[in-house]
Every structure is written in C-alpha cells, then in structure tokens.
Coordinates of N, CA and C in Angstrom, one line a residue:
X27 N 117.8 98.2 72.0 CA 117.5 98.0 73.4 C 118.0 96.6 73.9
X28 N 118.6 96.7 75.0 CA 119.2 95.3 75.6 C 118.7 94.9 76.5
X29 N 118.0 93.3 76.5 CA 117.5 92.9 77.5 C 118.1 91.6 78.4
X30 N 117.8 91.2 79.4 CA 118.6 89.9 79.6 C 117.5 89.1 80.5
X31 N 117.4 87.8 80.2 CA 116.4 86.5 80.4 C 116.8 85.2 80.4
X32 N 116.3 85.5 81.8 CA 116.8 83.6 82.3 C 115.9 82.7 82.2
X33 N 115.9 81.8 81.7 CA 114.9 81.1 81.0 C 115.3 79.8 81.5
X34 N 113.9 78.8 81.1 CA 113.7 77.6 81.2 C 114.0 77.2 82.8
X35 N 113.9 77.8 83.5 CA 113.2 78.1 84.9 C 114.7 77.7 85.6
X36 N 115.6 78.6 85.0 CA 117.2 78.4 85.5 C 117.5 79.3 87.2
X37 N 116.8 80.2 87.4 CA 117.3 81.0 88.3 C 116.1 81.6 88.6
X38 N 115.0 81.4 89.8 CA 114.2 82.1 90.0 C 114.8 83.5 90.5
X39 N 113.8 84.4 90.1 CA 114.3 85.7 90.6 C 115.4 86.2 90.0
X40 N 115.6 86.0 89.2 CA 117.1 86.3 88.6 C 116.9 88.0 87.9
X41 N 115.6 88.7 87.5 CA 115.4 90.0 87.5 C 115.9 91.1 87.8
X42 N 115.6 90.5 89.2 CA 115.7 91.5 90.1 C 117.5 91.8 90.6
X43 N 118.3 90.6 90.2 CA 119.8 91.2 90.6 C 120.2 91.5 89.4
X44 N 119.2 91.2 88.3 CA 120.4 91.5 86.9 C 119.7 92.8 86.6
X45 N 118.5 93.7 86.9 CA 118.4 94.7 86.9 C 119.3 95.5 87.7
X46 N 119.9 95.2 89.3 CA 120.1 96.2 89.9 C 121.8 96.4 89.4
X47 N 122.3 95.4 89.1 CA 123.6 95.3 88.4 C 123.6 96.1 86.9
X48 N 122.6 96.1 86.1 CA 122.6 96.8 85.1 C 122.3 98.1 85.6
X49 N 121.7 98.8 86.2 CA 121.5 100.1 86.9 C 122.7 100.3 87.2
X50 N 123.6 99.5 88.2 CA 125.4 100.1 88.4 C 126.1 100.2 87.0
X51 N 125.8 99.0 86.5 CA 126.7 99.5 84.9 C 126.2 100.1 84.3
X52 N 125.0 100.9 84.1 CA 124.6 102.2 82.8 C 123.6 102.9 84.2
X53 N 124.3 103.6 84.9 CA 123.3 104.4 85.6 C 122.4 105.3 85.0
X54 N 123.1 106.0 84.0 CA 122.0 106.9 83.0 C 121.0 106.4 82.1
X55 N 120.9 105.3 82.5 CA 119.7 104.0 81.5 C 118.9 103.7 82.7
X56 N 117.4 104.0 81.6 CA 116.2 103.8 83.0 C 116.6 101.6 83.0
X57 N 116.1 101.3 83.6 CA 116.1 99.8 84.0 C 114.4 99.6 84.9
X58 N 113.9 98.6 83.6 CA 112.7 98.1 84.2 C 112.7 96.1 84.0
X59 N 112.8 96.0 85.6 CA 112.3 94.2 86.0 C 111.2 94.0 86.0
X60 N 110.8 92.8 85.2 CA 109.3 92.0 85.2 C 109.9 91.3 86.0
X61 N 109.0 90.9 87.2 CA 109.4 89.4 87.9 C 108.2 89.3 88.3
X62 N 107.9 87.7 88.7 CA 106.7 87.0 89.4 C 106.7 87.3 90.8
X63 N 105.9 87.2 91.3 CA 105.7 87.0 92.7 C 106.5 86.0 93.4
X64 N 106.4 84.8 93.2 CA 107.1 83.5 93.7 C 108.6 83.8 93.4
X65 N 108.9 84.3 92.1 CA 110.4 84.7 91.8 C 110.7 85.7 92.9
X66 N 110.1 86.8 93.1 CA 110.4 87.8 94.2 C 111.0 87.3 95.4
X67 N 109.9 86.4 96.0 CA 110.2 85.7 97.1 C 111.1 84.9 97.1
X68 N 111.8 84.2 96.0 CA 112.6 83.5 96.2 C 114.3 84.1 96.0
X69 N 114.5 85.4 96.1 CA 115.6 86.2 96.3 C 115.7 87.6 95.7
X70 N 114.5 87.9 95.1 CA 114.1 89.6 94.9 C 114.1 89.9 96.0
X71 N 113.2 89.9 97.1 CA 113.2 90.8 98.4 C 114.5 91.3 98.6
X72 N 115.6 90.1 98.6 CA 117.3 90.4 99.7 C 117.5 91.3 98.5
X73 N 117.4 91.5 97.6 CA 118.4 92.4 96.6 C 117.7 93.9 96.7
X74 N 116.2 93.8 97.2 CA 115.9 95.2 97.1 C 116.1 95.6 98.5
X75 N 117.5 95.2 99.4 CA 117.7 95.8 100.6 C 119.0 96.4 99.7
X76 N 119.8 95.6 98.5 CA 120.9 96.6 98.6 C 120.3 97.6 97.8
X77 N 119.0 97.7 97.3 CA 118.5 99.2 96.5 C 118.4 100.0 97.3
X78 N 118.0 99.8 98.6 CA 117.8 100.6 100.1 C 118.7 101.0 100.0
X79 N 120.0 100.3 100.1 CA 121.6 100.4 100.9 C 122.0 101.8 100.2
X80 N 121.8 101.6 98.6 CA 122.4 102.6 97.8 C 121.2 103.8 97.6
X81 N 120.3 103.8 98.0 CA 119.1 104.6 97.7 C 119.5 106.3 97.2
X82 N 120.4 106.9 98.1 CA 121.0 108.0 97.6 C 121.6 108.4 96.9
X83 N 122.3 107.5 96.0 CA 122.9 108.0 95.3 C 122.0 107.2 93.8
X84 N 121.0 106.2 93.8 CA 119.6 105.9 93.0 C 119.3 106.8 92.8
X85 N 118.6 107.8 93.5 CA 117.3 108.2 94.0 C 117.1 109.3 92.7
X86 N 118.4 110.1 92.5 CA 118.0 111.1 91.4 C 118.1 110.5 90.1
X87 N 118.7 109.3 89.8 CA 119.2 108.4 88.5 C 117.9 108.4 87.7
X88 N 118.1 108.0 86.3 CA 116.7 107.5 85.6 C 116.2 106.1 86.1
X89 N 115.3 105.9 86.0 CA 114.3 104.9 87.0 C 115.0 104.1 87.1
X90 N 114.9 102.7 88.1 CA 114.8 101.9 88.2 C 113.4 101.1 88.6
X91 N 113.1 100.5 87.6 CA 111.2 99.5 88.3 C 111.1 98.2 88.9
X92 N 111.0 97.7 89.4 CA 110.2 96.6 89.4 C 108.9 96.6 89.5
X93 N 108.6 95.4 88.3 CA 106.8 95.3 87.8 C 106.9 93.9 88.6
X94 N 105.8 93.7 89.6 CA 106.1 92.4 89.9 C 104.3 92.6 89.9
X95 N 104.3 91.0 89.1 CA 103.4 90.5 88.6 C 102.9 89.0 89.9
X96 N 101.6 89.4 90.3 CA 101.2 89.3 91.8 C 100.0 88.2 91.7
X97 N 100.4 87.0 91.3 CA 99.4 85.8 90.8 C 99.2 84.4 92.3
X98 N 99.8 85.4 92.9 CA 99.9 83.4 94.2 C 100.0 82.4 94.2
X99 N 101.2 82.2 92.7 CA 101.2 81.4 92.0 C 102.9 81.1 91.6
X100 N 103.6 79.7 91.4 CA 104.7 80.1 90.5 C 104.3 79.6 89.1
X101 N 103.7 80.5 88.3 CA 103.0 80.0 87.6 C 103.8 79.5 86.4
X102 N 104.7 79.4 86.2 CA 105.3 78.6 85.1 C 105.7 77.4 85.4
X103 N 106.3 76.7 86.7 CA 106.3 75.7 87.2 C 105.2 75.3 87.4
X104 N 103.6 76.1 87.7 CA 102.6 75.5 87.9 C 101.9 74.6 86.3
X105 N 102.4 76.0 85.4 CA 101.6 75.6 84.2 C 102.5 74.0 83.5
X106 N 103.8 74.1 83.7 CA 104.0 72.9 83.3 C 103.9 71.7 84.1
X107 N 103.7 72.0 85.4 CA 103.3 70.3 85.7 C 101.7 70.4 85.5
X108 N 101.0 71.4 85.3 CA 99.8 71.1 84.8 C 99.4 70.3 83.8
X109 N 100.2 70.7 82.5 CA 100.4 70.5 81.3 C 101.1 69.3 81.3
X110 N 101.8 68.2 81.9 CA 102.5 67.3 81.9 C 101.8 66.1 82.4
X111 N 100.5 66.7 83.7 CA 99.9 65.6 84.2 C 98.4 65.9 83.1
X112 N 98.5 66.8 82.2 CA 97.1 66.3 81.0 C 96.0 66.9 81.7
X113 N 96.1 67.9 82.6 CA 95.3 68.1 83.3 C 95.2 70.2 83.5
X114 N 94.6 70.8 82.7 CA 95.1 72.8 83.2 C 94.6 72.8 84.7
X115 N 93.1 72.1 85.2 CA 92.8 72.5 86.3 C 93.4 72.0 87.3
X116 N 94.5 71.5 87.1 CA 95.2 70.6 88.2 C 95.5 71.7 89.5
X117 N 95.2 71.3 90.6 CA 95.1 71.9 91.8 C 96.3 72.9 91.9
X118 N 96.7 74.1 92.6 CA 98.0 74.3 92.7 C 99.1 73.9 92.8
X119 N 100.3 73.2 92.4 CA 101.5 72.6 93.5 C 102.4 73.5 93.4
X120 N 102.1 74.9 93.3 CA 103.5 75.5 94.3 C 103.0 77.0 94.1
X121 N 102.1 76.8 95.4 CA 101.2 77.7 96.2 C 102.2 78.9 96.7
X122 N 102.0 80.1 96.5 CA 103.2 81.4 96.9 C 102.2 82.3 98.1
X123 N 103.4 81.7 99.4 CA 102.4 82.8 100.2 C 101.7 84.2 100.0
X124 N 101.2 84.5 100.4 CA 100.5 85.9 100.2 C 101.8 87.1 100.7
X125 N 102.2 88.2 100.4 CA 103.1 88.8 100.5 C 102.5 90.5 100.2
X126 N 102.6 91.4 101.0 CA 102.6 92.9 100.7 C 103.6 93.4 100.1
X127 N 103.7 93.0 98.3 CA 104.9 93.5 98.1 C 104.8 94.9 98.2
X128 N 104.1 96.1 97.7 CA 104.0 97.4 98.1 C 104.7 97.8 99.6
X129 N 104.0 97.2 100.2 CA 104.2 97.5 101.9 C 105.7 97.2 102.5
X130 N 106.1 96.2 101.5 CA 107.6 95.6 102.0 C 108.5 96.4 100.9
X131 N 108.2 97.5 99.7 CA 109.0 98.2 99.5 C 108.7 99.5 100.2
X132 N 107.9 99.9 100.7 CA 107.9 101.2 101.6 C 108.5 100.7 102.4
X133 N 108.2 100.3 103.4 CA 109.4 100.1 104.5 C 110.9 99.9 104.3
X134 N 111.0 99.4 102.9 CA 112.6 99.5 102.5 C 112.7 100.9 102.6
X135 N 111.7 102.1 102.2 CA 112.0 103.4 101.6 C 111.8 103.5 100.2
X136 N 111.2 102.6 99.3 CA 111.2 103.0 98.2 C 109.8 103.0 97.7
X137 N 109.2 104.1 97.1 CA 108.2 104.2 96.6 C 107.6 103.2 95.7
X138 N 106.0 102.9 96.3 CA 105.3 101.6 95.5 C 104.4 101.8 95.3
X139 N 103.0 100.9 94.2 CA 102.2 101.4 93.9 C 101.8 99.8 94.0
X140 N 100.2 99.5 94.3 CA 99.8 98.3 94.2 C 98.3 98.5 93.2
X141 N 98.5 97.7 92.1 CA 97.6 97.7 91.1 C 96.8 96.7 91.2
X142 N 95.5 96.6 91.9 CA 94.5 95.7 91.5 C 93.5 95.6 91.0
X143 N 93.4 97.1 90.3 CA 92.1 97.1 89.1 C 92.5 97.4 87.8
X144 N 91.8 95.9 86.6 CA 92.1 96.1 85.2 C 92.7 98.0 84.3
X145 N 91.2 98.6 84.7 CA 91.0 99.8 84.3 C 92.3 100.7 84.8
X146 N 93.5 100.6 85.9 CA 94.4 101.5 86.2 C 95.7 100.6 85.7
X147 N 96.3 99.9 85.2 CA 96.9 99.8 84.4 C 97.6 100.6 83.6
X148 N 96.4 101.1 82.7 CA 97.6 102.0 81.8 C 97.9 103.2 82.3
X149 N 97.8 104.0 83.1 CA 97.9 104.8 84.3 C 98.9 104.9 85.0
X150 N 99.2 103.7 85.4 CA 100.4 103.4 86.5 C 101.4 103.0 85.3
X151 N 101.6 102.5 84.7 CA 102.6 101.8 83.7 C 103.0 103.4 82.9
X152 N 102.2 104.3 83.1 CA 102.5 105.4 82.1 C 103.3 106.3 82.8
X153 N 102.8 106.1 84.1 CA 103.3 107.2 85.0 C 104.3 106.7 86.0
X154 N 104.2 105.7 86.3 CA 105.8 105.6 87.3 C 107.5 105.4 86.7
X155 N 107.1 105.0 85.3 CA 108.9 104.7 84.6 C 109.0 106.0 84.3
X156 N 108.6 107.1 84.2 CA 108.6 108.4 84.3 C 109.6 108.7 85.4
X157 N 109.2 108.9 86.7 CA 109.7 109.1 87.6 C 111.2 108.6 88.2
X158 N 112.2 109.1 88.5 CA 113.4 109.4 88.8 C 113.3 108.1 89.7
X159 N 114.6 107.5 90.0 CA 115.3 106.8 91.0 C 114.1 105.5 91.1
X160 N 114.5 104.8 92.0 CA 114.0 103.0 91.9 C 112.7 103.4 92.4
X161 N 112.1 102.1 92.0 CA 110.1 101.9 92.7 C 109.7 100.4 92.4
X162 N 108.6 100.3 93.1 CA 107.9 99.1 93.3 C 106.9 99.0 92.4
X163 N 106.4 98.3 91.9 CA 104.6 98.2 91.1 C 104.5 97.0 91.0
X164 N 103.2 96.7 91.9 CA 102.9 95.4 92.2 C 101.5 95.6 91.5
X165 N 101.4 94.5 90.2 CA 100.4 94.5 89.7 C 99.5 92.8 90.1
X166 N 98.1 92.8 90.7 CA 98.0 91.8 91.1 C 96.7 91.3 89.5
X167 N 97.4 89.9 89.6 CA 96.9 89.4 88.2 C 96.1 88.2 88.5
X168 N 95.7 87.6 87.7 CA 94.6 86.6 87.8 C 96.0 85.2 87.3
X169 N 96.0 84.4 88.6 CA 96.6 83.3 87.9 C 96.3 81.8 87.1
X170 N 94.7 82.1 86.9 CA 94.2 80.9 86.2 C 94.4 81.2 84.8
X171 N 94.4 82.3 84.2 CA 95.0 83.3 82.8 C 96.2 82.7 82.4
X172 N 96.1 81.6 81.7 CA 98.0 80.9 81.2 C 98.5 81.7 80.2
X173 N 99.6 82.1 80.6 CA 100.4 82.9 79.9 C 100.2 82.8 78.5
X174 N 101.2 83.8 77.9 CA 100.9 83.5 76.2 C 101.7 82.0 75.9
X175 N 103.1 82.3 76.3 CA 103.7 80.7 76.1 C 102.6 79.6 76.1
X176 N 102.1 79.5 77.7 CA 101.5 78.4 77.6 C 99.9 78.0 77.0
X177 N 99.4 79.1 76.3 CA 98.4 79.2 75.7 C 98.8 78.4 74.0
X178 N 100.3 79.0 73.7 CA 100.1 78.5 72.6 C 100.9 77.1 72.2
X179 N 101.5 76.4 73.2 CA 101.8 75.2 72.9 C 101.3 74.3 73.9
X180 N 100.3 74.6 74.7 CA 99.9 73.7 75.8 C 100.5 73.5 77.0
X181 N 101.2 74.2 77.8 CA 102.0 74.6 78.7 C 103.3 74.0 78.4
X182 N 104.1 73.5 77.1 CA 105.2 72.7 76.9 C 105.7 74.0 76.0
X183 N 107.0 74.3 76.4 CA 108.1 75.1 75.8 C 108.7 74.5 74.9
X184 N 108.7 75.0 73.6 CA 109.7 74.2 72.3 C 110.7 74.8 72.4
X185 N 111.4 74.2 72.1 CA 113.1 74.1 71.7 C 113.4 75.7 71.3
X186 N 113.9 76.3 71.8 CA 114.6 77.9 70.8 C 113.6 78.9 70.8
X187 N 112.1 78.5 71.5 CA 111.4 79.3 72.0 C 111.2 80.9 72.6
X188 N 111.5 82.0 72.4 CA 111.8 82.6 73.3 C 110.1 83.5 73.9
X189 N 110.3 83.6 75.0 CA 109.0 84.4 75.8 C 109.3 85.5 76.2
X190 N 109.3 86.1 75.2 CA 109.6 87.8 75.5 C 107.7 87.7 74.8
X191 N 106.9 89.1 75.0 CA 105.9 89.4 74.7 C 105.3 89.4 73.6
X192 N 104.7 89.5 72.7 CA 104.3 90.1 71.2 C 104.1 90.9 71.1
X193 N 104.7 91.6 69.7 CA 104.7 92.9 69.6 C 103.4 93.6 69.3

C-alpha cells in the first residue's frame, strides 16, 4: 500500500491535491484523504472544485474519499504552541471558522455524509469507501482529545517520528 504525508506542518492541506493527483495517476485505485478541518480550509475546498470539474468521468471509478476530521481547531499547530508555552489548556490560537463541510460538497455535487455521533462511525467508514466515484465524510471530533502524537511525547515531535496511526 502506498501512502504519501506531508509532515512537520509543511503544506497545510496538502491531502487533498495529493489525493486527487493520485486518483489521475491509478484511476483503478480507490484513494482515501484524512485531512483536518483547518487543512481543508486552507486549500482543500479549491481542489474539490476540480473533483466537480472532472466528476463524470470520477463518478464510476473506484472511490475517491475525503475523511475530513471536524475539530474547530488546527490542532497540531494548536497542540504545539500549547505544549511549548507548558501549558495543554492554553486557550485556542488558531481558532478554524465553523464550515458545512457536508453542505459545501453537495453543492459541488458530490455526495457527503456528516458524522456527529460516536456510535455511527463504524457504519459510515464501512459503507461509503465501498461506493464508486469521489465523497465527502465529515466526521466531527472533539478537539480537546490530543492526538496520539501528542499524547505521547507531550505535544513535541521527535526527530524521524512518523504519525501514521497504530496498528
């Protein structure tokens, strides 16, 4: 399985165009993006107009997803200056407007699903990378929950680190 990750907070949003680029280069490969919310907003939206653009000739392809992970938060910029000023409850500093991502991919045309209860999770995750051609899943999450990263070194990233999930 080939994945690609932009790290160390090089390219927000960077998901979302290296997904739709990988969908043109292996169209018969499903393609699923994790991106943040604040990443979204910071240049996911403009890229899911060219998923619109191309939508017909998407639409029958093996999936394309976006999981966009819905915290009101950019929470890895948040967690490290948290973690820097010695403080987790440190107030927000980089507050992410409130945004309909669901609502702003239907109106592109592409089918979305917005997750805000624990218990449907595994439900939606089972059933939409199933389904043919690109989609939205906006899962909304609790952003006081510090990620695994920052749970286990104190919101500071070591050296060679990588933040892909646990198996």
């Amino acid at each position: 399985m080939r994945s690609l990750l932009s790290g160390h907070l090089g390219l927000p949003g960077a998901a979302v165009p290296y997904a739709v680029a990988a969908k043109f280069a292996a169209p018969e490969r499903a393609v699923i993006a994790l991106v943040g919310d604040g990443a979204l907003q910071g240049g996911g939206l403009n890229e899911l107009i060219t998923v619109r653009r191309h939508l017909d000739r998407l639409a029958a392809l093996p999936p394309l997803v976006f999981r966009v992970l819905d915290n009101g938060d950019l929470n890895r910029l948040t967690r490290r200056r948290r973690a820097a000023a010695g403080d987790p409850l440190l107030p927000l500093s980089a507050e992410v407007p409130a945004m309909p991502y669901t609502e702003w991919a239907r109106l592109a045309g592409l089918p979305a699903i917005r997750c805000d209860r624990p218990r449907h999770v595994a439900s939606v995750r089972a059933d939409v990378p199933t389904q043919p051609g690109p989609g939205l899943l906006e899962f909304v999450v609790d952003g006081e929950i510090p990620p695994d990263w920052a749970a286990a070194d104190g919101g500071r990233e070591r050296p060679g680190k990588k933040l892909l999930p646990r198996a």
